[in-house]
């Protein structure tokens, strides 16, 4: 499972890099500067959590987390990124899309709660684990 977590983290990171490059080079021509900044926030949090998940996977390889806990953390991060960063990406294009996106705004903080929860699970597990790497 730990190798899968590292693979998922790398995939999320790669997508973040692609989206970051798009934001830096292509996005400025189609949306306002403030929307580019908003998009970059989504990318930044996606990259942060790709790195976080990578670290969690490495800790899993060293036995700090059980497979069950790795699945919980990974699920929280993936859902959090989809909801938090994904909603930010959608909101960046709200002026270009002829679809009402008012339902997306409340999704962002819910995604944030998933991301925070993943960190709290790691903290809890680290404090209670007897397998801490020395």
Tab-separated table of C-alpha atoms in Angstrom:
chain	number	residue	atom	x	y	z
A	1	UNK	CA	0.000	0.000	0.000
A	2	UNK	CA	2.807	2.436	0.822
A	3	UNK	CA	4.173	2.164	-2.721
A	4	UNK	CA	0.697	2.928	-4.059
A	5	UNK	CA	0.537	6.024	-1.845
A	6	UNK	CA	3.876	7.213	-3.225
A	7	UNK	CA	2.624	6.578	-6.777
A	8	UNK	CA	-0.593	8.509	-6.120
A	9	UNK	CA	1.444	11.353	-4.609
A	10	UNK	CA	3.692	11.462	-7.679
A	11	UNK	CA	0.669	11.492	-9.997
A	12	UNK	CA	-0.980	14.323	-8.021
A	13	UNK	CA	2.327	16.202	-8.074
A	14	UNK	CA	2.741	15.761	-11.827
A	15	UNK	CA	-0.762	17.092	-12.465
A	16	UNK	CA	0.020	20.008	-10.145
A	17	UNK	CA	3.155	20.840	-12.125
A	18	UNK	CA	1.211	20.685	-15.403
A	19	UNK	CA	-1.536	22.918	-14.013
A	20	UNK	CA	1.052	25.297	-12.554
A	21	UNK	CA	2.769	25.622	-15.919
A	22	UNK	CA	-0.593	26.243	-17.578
A	23	UNK	CA	-1.381	28.891	-14.968
A	24	UNK	CA	1.965	30.599	-15.439
A	25	UNK	CA	1.974	30.577	-19.241
A	26	UNK	CA	-1.476	30.075	-20.754
A	27	UNK	CA	-3.969	31.258	-18.202
A	28	UNK	CA	-2.912	34.905	-18.127
A	29	UNK	CA	-4.241	35.371	-21.645
A	30	UNK	CA	-7.780	34.191	-20.897
A	31	UNK	CA	-8.687	35.267	-17.336
A	32	UNK	CA	-8.106	38.217	-15.020
A	33	UNK	CA	-4.933	38.519	-12.943
A	34	UNK	CA	-6.955	37.949	-9.749
A	35	UNK	CA	-8.276	34.691	-11.210
A	36	UNK	CA	-4.732	33.591	-12.041
A	37	UNK	CA	-3.797	34.192	-8.400
A	38	UNK	CA	-6.796	32.131	-7.295
A	39	UNK	CA	-5.788	29.312	-9.655
A	40	UNK	CA	-2.241	29.412	-8.284
A	41	UNK	CA	-3.627	28.919	-4.775
A	42	UNK	CA	-5.282	25.690	-5.912
A	43	UNK	CA	-2.036	24.524	-7.522
A	44	UNK	CA	-0.001	25.418	-4.436
A	45	UNK	CA	-2.238	23.411	-2.111
A	46	UNK	CA	-2.245	20.489	-4.542
A	47	UNK	CA	1.557	20.437	-4.605
A	48	UNK	CA	1.787	20.803	-0.808
A	49	UNK	CA	-0.445	17.794	-0.368
A	50	UNK	CA	1.334	15.737	-3.025
A	51	UNK	CA	4.530	16.237	-1.003
A	52	UNK	CA	2.669	15.488	2.222
A	53	UNK	CA	1.285	12.264	0.753
A	54	UNK	CA	4.737	11.319	-0.538
A	55	UNK	CA	6.083	11.668	3.005
A	56	UNK	CA	3.193	9.615	4.366
A	57	UNK	CA	4.013	6.893	1.837
A	58	UNK	CA	7.662	6.873	2.902
A	59	UNK	CA	6.584	6.589	6.532
A	60	UNK	CA	4.342	3.710	5.507
A	61	UNK	CA	7.327	1.928	3.958
A	62	UNK	CA	9.066	2.228	7.322
A	63	UNK	CA	6.112	0.816	9.239
A	64	UNK	CA	4.926	4.001	10.920
A	65	UNK	CA	1.399	3.634	9.505
A	66	UNK	CA	-0.716	0.524	8.953
A	67	UNK	CA	-2.276	-0.140	5.557
A	68	UNK	CA	-5.663	0.852	6.957
A	69	UNK	CA	-4.336	4.210	8.140
A	70	UNK	CA	-2.527	4.755	4.821
A	71	UNK	CA	-5.834	4.209	3.008
A	72	UNK	CA	-7.628	6.644	5.309
A	73	UNK	CA	-4.985	9.344	4.906
A	74	UNK	CA	-4.783	8.870	1.138
A	75	UNK	CA	-8.566	8.985	0.773
A	76	UNK	CA	-8.794	12.169	2.841
A	77	UNK	CA	-6.053	13.838	0.787
A	78	UNK	CA	-7.449	12.817	-2.598
A	79	UNK	CA	-10.989	13.902	-1.727
A	80	UNK	CA	-9.606	17.092	-0.182
A	81	UNK	CA	-7.591	17.977	-3.281
A	82	UNK	CA	-10.496	17.230	-5.602
A	83	UNK	CA	-12.855	19.360	-3.548
A	84	UNK	CA	-10.495	22.170	-2.490
A	85	UNK	CA	-8.203	22.623	-5.481
A	86	UNK	CA	-10.768	21.298	-7.950
A	87	UNK	CA	-13.377	23.822	-6.886
A	88	UNK	CA	-10.807	26.615	-7.084
A	89	UNK	CA	-9.897	25.527	-10.619
A	90	UNK	CA	-13.564	25.566	-11.617
A	91	UNK	CA	-14.170	28.963	-10.027
A	92	UNK	CA	-11.219	30.389	-11.962
A	93	UNK	CA	-13.141	29.765	-15.188
A	94	UNK	CA	-16.590	30.826	-13.962
A	95	UNK	CA	-16.633	33.855	-16.282
A	96	UNK	CA	-15.741	31.719	-19.320
A	97	UNK	CA	-18.209	28.899	-18.713
A	98	UNK	CA	-21.909	29.410	-19.268
A	99	UNK	CA	-22.746	27.064	-16.395
A	100	UNK	CA	-23.912	28.354	-13.037
A	101	UNK	CA	-21.198	27.469	-10.526
A	102	UNK	CA	-22.664	28.922	-7.346
A	103	UNK	CA	-22.804	25.419	-5.846
A	104	UNK	CA	-19.009	25.140	-6.094
A	105	UNK	CA	-18.137	27.862	-3.561
A	106	UNK	CA	-19.189	25.878	-0.459
A	107	UNK	CA	-17.219	22.840	-1.673
A	108	UNK	CA	-13.865	24.602	-1.187
A	109	UNK	CA	-13.954	24.769	2.631
A	110	UNK	CA	-15.293	21.212	2.851
A	111	UNK	CA	-12.260	20.112	0.853
A	112	UNK	CA	-10.119	22.075	3.279
A	113	UNK	CA	-11.640	20.129	6.166
A	114	UNK	CA	-10.676	16.858	4.449
A	115	UNK	CA	-7.096	18.121	4.020
A	116	UNK	CA	-6.859	19.253	7.631
A	117	UNK	CA	-8.287	15.915	8.746
A	118	UNK	CA	-5.550	14.048	6.894
A	119	UNK	CA	-2.909	16.016	8.800
A	120	UNK	CA	-4.661	15.357	12.091
A	121	UNK	CA	-4.791	11.612	11.396
A	122	UNK	CA	-1.035	11.669	10.751
A	123	UNK	CA	-0.429	13.642	13.959
A	124	UNK	CA	-2.566	11.270	16.004
A	125	UNK	CA	-0.881	8.203	14.542
A	126	UNK	CA	2.599	9.642	15.024
A	127	UNK	CA	1.956	10.415	18.693
A	128	UNK	CA	0.471	7.030	19.450
A	129	UNK	CA	2.792	4.873	17.344
A	130	UNK	CA	5.443	2.733	18.937
A	131	UNK	CA	7.147	2.359	15.545
A	132	UNK	CA	8.583	5.871	15.390
A	133	UNK	CA	11.659	5.990	13.206
A	134	UNK	CA	14.740	6.920	15.259
